[in-house]
Amino acid sequence: MTGTSTLTERFADAFMPNYGVPPLALVRGAGCEVHDEQGNRYLDLIAGIAVSSLGHAHPALVEAVSRQVATIAHTSNLFVNEPEVLLAERLLGLLGAPGRVFLASSGTEANECALKLAIKHGRAAGRSYFVAAENGFHGRTLGALSLTGKAAIRDQFGPFPLDVRFVPYGDADALKQAVTGDCAAVFLEPAQGEAGVVPPPDGYLTAARQICDATGALLVLDEIQSAIGRTGRWFAHQHDGVVPDVLTLAKGLGGGLPIGACVGIGPVADAFAKGDHGSTFGGNPVAAAAAAAVLDTIERDGLLDRVRDVGERLRQGIAGVGHPLLAGVRGRGLWLAAVLTAPVAGEVQAAAQRAGFLVNAVQPDAVRLAPPLVITAEQVDSFTAALPGILREVGR
C-alpha cells in the first residue's frame, strides 16, 4: 500500500511491532541537520544512537563508500580484502597494545564474539560463570542478552544457558565479592549508556582491572556506544588508564554503515582456533572503508579536541538552565544525559521535536544527547537556548 500513506503508516503495516511506530520518517540529512518527509528540519542531537559520528552526507564518508562499492563491495570471510586489514591494523594502533581483531556487523555480534572468546579462554581453566552489572546493556541476541542486567527486556526470554551474576554498577566491593577464581570474565561498560549515560565513581574501572588481575578473570569492556571519540578520547577507558583484555566496538565506528569489532588484547587474542567463530558480512570492504574514513576524519580534523570543548559547552549550557524539571546533567564529551526530576523524558523528547531538535528519552527521567562529533558551538548553543522553553512546555 502506497497511495497517499505516509512512510510511518506504511512502516506500521509492514514491520513487526517491536519498535512501535517511530514518530518521524527521516528522508535526508546534511551535517548535523536532518529533514522529515514533510520537509521539516531538525538539529540531530542523537545521531542514530551515537552512530553518525561525522553527521550526515559527510564528503569523506560519501567518497570512501562510493569508491569502495565501485571497486569491490563484498568478499565474505573466504577471502581477504584490503580495507578490513587496514582497519584492523588501525584499531590496534589506536589501542597501542598487542592484539587481534574480529570484525562483525553490529555491536551485539561484537559482544557475542567476546562472550565466546571468554568461554573458550575460561573453559581451559575450569572457569564457569560470568559477572556483569545491573542495568547494563550488551545486546539482544540470547548470548548478549544473558549479560544484560535489565529485567524488563531480559526476563521474558529466559532461562539462559550461562551462569551470569549481576552486581550493582560502580560498587567495587560488590564486584570484588562476586569475582573469584571460577569467574571467566567481567563484562562492563565504561559508562552505562542505555541506563541513562550513567558514569561510574572515580577509580571503578581501575578497581575492576585489579580485581580481574588478582583472580585471573578477563576484563571485557563494552564500548559499543562510548568509543570512537564520543567522550573526547578514542576509547572511553583511556580516561582511566586501564587496558581491557577484550574490547568491543560498533556504532560510531562506521559513521552510519553497519560494523562491529571485537578486539582481543594480549594472550586472549589467540584463544580462537580456525572455525571457532565467523561472520559472512564481517570485514565487509564497504563498511571497513567507511570506518577508515571516520577514523581518518576524526584525526585530520582534530575532532577529539572539538568533542571535549563543544561537549563541555553543551554540558555547561544545560547545567545553567534553571527549571524545576531539570535536576542536572551527567556524562562526558558529546555523550550526555539531561537528568529530570520527574519521569517525563518522553514528553521532553516530543517537545524538543516540535522545537526542531531530536533527542532521546533513554530513561523515564533522562534525555540522552549524543550528537555528531562535527557539531558546532553555535548549534549546541541553539539547543541550550531553546531548552528552557521546551521544559516550560512540558511543565505546564
XYZ file of C-alpha atoms in Angstrom:
396
model
C 0.000 0.000 0.000
C 1.463 3.385 -1.030
C -1.035 5.911 -2.390
C -1.137 8.886 -0.035
C 0.002 6.923 3.002
C 2.914 8.342 4.944
C 6.107 6.369 5.484
C 5.238 5.890 9.140
C 1.840 4.451 8.199
C 3.473 2.118 5.697
C 6.039 1.164 8.344
C 3.241 0.238 10.743
C 1.701 -2.048 8.139
C 4.924 -3.733 7.021
C 7.085 -4.170 10.117
C 6.896 -6.295 13.246
C 5.677 -4.220 16.200
C 8.837 -4.481 18.306
C 9.755 -0.818 17.699
C 6.228 0.514 17.866
C 5.838 3.204 15.213
C 8.598 5.836 15.287
C 7.358 9.435 15.406
C 9.221 10.634 12.311
C 10.295 9.416 8.898
C 13.648 10.993 8.022
C 14.376 11.318 4.313
C 17.677 13.214 4.057
C 20.391 14.873 6.072
C 23.400 17.120 5.749
C 25.907 17.760 8.502
C 24.056 17.794 11.809
C 20.655 18.529 10.302
C 18.006 16.127 9.014
C 14.672 16.578 7.228
C 11.468 14.593 7.563
C 9.032 13.644 4.804
C 7.008 16.811 5.390
C 10.104 18.951 4.820
C 10.616 19.926 8.478
C 14.229 20.451 9.539
C 15.766 19.256 12.821
C 19.096 19.537 14.595
C 20.128 15.920 15.147
C 21.323 15.543 18.738
C 21.163 11.746 18.863
C 22.986 10.757 15.626
C 21.259 7.427 15.202
C 22.114 6.436 18.802
C 25.719 7.663 18.725
C 26.321 6.177 15.265
C 26.606 9.051 12.777
C 29.995 10.284 14.014
C 30.543 12.595 11.041
C 26.932 13.657 10.742
C 25.048 13.109 7.504
C 26.403 13.043 3.942
C 29.932 13.893 5.064
C 32.116 14.176 1.941
C 34.824 11.873 3.324
C 32.314 9.127 4.055
C 30.488 9.546 0.741
C 33.767 9.381 -1.175
C 35.112 6.348 0.688
C 31.904 4.331 0.345
C 31.372 5.293 -3.306
C 34.942 4.413 -4.240
C 34.849 1.084 -2.432
C 31.439 -0.066 -3.682
C 32.648 0.666 -7.223
C 35.776 -1.433 -6.592
C 34.593 -4.494 -4.697
C 31.626 -4.490 -2.335
C 31.840 -7.900 -0.684
C 34.276 -10.776 -0.374
C 32.988 -12.863 2.588
C 35.432 -14.377 5.052
C 36.661 -16.846 2.447
C 38.936 -14.156 1.015
C 40.954 -11.219 2.339
C 40.203 -7.627 1.360
C 42.470 -4.663 1.909
C 40.053 -2.337 3.781
C 39.469 -4.875 6.565
C 43.208 -5.391 7.068
C 43.893 -1.662 7.146
C 41.074 -1.128 9.642
C 42.218 -3.900 11.988
C 45.763 -2.548 11.925
C 44.481 0.954 12.612
C 42.389 -0.109 15.600
C 45.309 -1.944 17.168
C 47.477 1.118 16.618
C 44.951 3.372 18.357
C 44.817 0.981 21.293
C 48.603 0.808 21.473
C 48.512 -2.787 22.645
C 49.230 -6.162 21.015
C 46.091 -7.947 19.969
C 43.885 -9.341 17.238
C 40.598 -8.141 15.754
C 37.350 -9.827 14.730
C 35.074 -7.707 12.538
C 31.297 -8.157 12.608
C 28.232 -6.180 11.523
C 26.837 -4.915 14.836
C 27.524 -4.341 18.491
C 25.582 -7.397 19.571
C 27.706 -9.545 17.277
C 30.857 -7.994 18.720
C 29.685 -8.917 22.207
C 28.753 -12.430 21.103
C 32.331 -12.812 19.875
C 33.662 -11.511 23.190
C 31.456 -13.944 25.070
C 32.603 -16.943 23.026
C 36.204 -15.813 23.395
C 35.785 -15.643 27.179
C 34.058 -19.036 27.290
C 36.844 -20.727 25.387
C 39.601 -18.959 27.305
C 37.989 -19.712 30.673
C 36.928 -23.278 29.974
C 40.533 -24.430 29.749
C 40.975 -23.310 33.371
C 37.615 -24.654 34.561
C 36.037 -21.224 34.940
C 32.288 -21.499 34.960
C 30.494 -18.158 35.402
C 30.412 -14.507 34.390
C 29.857 -11.230 36.190
C 28.031 -8.239 34.719
C 26.395 -5.090 36.033
C 22.812 -4.405 36.959
C 21.160 -2.133 34.374
C 23.942 -2.855 31.902
C 23.116 -3.369 28.250
C 25.123 -5.605 25.907
C 22.646 -6.519 23.172
C 19.512 -8.501 22.380
C 20.718 -11.826 20.990
C 20.463 -14.579 23.577
C 24.157 -14.594 24.448
C 24.432 -10.832 24.782
C 21.047 -10.651 26.489
C 22.228 -13.107 29.124
C 24.791 -10.446 30.138
C 22.264 -7.613 30.065
C 21.096 -6.590 33.512
C 17.737 -5.093 32.569
C 14.903 -7.320 33.728
C 12.309 -5.643 31.502
C 13.983 -6.809 28.298
C 15.708 -9.914 29.676
C 13.421 -11.962 31.843
C 10.771 -12.877 29.258
C 13.384 -14.673 27.146
C 14.990 -16.799 29.853
C 16.185 -19.157 31.067
C 19.655 -18.521 29.707
C 22.399 -21.062 29.141
C 25.045 -19.078 31.031
C 25.591 -18.502 34.741
C 25.765 -14.698 34.983
C 25.892 -12.949 38.341
C 24.854 -9.309 38.444
C 26.292 -6.684 40.771
C 25.428 -3.009 41.282
C 27.267 -0.857 38.761
C 30.011 1.233 40.334
C 30.215 -0.816 43.538
C 33.816 -2.075 43.617
C 33.283 -4.008 46.866
C 30.349 -5.924 45.393
C 32.407 -6.657 42.303
C 35.277 -7.954 44.392
C 32.957 -10.264 46.305
C 31.442 -11.634 43.105
C 34.658 -12.356 41.193
C 36.506 -15.481 42.253
C 38.958 -17.842 40.605
C 35.994 -19.580 38.970
C 34.880 -16.440 37.124
C 35.634 -16.467 33.389
C 35.075 -12.766 32.687
C 33.632 -9.491 33.908
C 31.591 -7.538 31.339
C 31.270 -3.802 31.984
C 30.540 -0.554 30.155
C 32.833 2.416 30.940
C 29.558 4.284 31.476
C 26.117 2.748 31.149
C 24.575 4.194 28.004
C 21.106 2.664 27.892
C 20.704 3.146 31.638
C 20.873 6.895 31.006
C 24.574 7.683 30.431
C 25.466 6.740 33.997
C 29.193 7.122 34.783
C 30.897 5.014 37.445
C 32.600 6.501 40.512
C 36.195 7.593 40.062
C 38.543 4.628 40.255
C 35.915 1.984 39.467
C 37.463 0.750 36.233
C 40.888 0.701 37.875
C 39.451 -1.408 40.684
C 37.806 -3.730 38.148
C 41.138 -4.179 36.395
C 42.842 -5.001 39.690
C 40.125 -7.480 40.692
C 40.415 -9.293 37.374
C 44.200 -9.343 37.604
C 44.020 -10.837 41.093
C 41.598 -13.606 40.111
C 42.584 -14.303 36.512
C 39.174 -13.310 35.133
C 39.076 -11.439 31.849
C 38.011 -7.793 31.859
C 35.722 -7.188 28.887
C 34.820 -3.557 28.217
C 31.778 -2.920 26.068
C 32.468 0.345 24.243
C 29.807 -0.139 21.604
C 28.442 3.325 22.385
C 31.275 5.120 24.180
C 34.214 4.695 21.791
C 35.488 6.354 18.610
C 35.817 9.819 20.089
C 32.413 10.014 21.739
C 33.875 11.085 25.111
C 36.846 13.037 23.763
C 39.263 10.075 23.651
C 39.411 7.322 21.066
C 38.134 4.899 23.716
C 36.413 5.884 26.944
C 38.541 3.539 29.057
C 41.592 5.625 28.133
C 40.373 8.314 30.535
C 41.096 5.839 33.342
C 44.408 4.498 32.049
C 43.265 0.869 32.091
C 43.683 -1.732 29.353
C 40.959 -4.391 28.989
C 41.533 -7.974 27.906
C 38.718 -7.700 25.378
C 37.185 -4.574 23.857
C 34.001 -4.395 21.802
C 33.138 -1.606 19.368
C 30.387 -0.694 16.892
C 28.026 2.299 16.460
C 30.257 5.324 15.772
C 32.973 3.230 14.142
C 31.159 3.015 10.801
C 29.681 6.508 10.786
C 26.351 5.055 9.651
C 27.496 1.845 7.971
C 26.871 -1.372 9.940
C 30.065 -2.626 11.555
C 31.232 -4.097 14.847
C 34.602 -5.148 16.192
C 35.850 -7.369 18.978
C 39.478 -6.843 19.930
C 41.342 -9.420 21.978
C 44.349 -7.920 23.749
C 47.307 -9.952 24.938
C 47.089 -13.765 25.300
C 43.302 -13.962 24.872
C 43.742 -12.698 21.300
C 44.893 -16.179 20.306
C 42.170 -18.166 22.084
C 40.183 -18.973 18.946
C 41.227 -21.722 16.559
C 40.246 -21.900 12.900
C 36.493 -22.406 12.596
C 35.633 -21.312 16.142
C 33.767 -18.200 15.019
C 32.769 -16.391 11.849
C 30.596 -13.866 10.057
C 29.638 -13.718 6.385
C 29.390 -9.936 6.438
C 32.142 -9.275 8.976
C 35.016 -7.360 7.415
C 32.817 -6.154 4.567
C 35.068 -3.872 2.497
C 32.495 -1.079 2.142
C 31.843 -0.928 5.901
C 35.581 -1.173 6.622
C 36.318 1.648 4.169
C 33.662 3.766 5.881
C 35.230 3.081 9.279
C 38.655 4.057 7.995
C 37.183 7.320 6.687
C 35.659 8.002 10.109
C 38.985 7.434 11.877
C 40.918 9.493 9.323
C 38.490 12.404 9.579
C 38.453 12.424 13.372
C 42.251 12.585 13.366
C 42.677 15.021 10.476
C 40.037 17.489 11.678
C 41.010 17.384 15.356
C 37.581 16.163 16.397
C 38.734 14.742 19.728
C 39.556 18.277 20.861
C 36.249 19.522 19.473
C 34.327 16.835 21.333
C 35.947 17.888 24.599
C 35.410 21.618 24.009
C 31.934 21.572 22.487
C 30.837 18.815 24.838
C 31.816 20.916 27.833
C 29.977 23.884 26.316
C 26.864 21.739 25.944
C 27.218 20.421 29.474
C 27.576 23.894 30.960
C 24.721 25.210 28.859
C 22.369 22.545 30.160
C 23.611 22.935 33.734
C 22.924 26.665 33.528
C 19.239 26.183 32.730
C 17.173 26.880 35.801
C 13.944 24.908 35.693
C 12.204 22.687 38.261
C 12.137 19.773 35.807
C 15.918 19.764 35.319
C 17.934 18.036 38.022
C 21.304 18.266 36.291
C 23.478 16.806 33.563
C 25.858 13.847 33.523
C 28.241 12.239 31.093
C 31.388 13.258 29.253
C 32.202 14.794 25.885
C 29.333 14.567 23.418
C 27.667 11.763 25.361
C 25.427 13.402 27.930
C 22.121 12.969 29.696
C 19.882 15.754 30.918
C 18.538 14.349 34.180
C 14.952 15.212 35.065
C 13.149 15.496 38.373
C 10.089 13.649 37.057
C 9.506 10.716 34.659
C 8.621 12.968 31.709
C 11.509 12.281 29.337
C 9.128 11.152 26.598
C 7.282 14.455 26.824
C 10.569 16.368 26.705
C 11.595 14.407 23.613
C 8.298 15.257 21.907
C 8.514 18.940 22.852
C 12.093 19.103 21.612
C 10.996 17.582 18.316
C 8.315 20.243 17.941
C 11.003 22.854 18.562
C 13.258 21.353 15.881
C 15.634 19.180 17.951
C 15.965 15.396 18.001
C 16.873 13.960 21.405
C 16.321 10.563 23.011
C 14.228 9.711 26.073
C 16.591 6.905 27.077
C 15.031 6.522 30.555
C 11.820 7.964 32.040
C 13.881 10.609 33.857
C 16.814 11.037 31.454
C 17.166 12.540 27.979
C 20.216 11.341 26.066
C 22.277 13.632 23.840
C 24.844 12.066 21.506
C 25.148 14.409 18.512
C 27.560 14.007 15.612
C 31.147 14.766 16.577
C 31.175 17.564 13.988
C 28.522 19.624 15.786
C 29.452 23.275 16.251
C 29.354 25.539 19.270
C 26.639 27.600 17.591
C 24.485 24.518 17.091
C 24.723 23.366 20.705
C 24.012 26.940 21.805
C 20.807 26.885 19.753
C 19.654 23.853 21.719
C 20.544 25.172 25.162
C 18.826 28.465 24.286
C 15.668 26.535 23.359
C 15.783 24.144 26.322
C 14.040 26.423 28.865
C 11.069 26.796 26.514
C 10.970 23.058 25.885
C 10.882 22.369 29.624
C 8.247 25.063 30.192
C 6.017 23.436 27.587
C 6.313 20.080 29.376
C 5.817 21.630 32.795
C 2.509 23.264 32.010
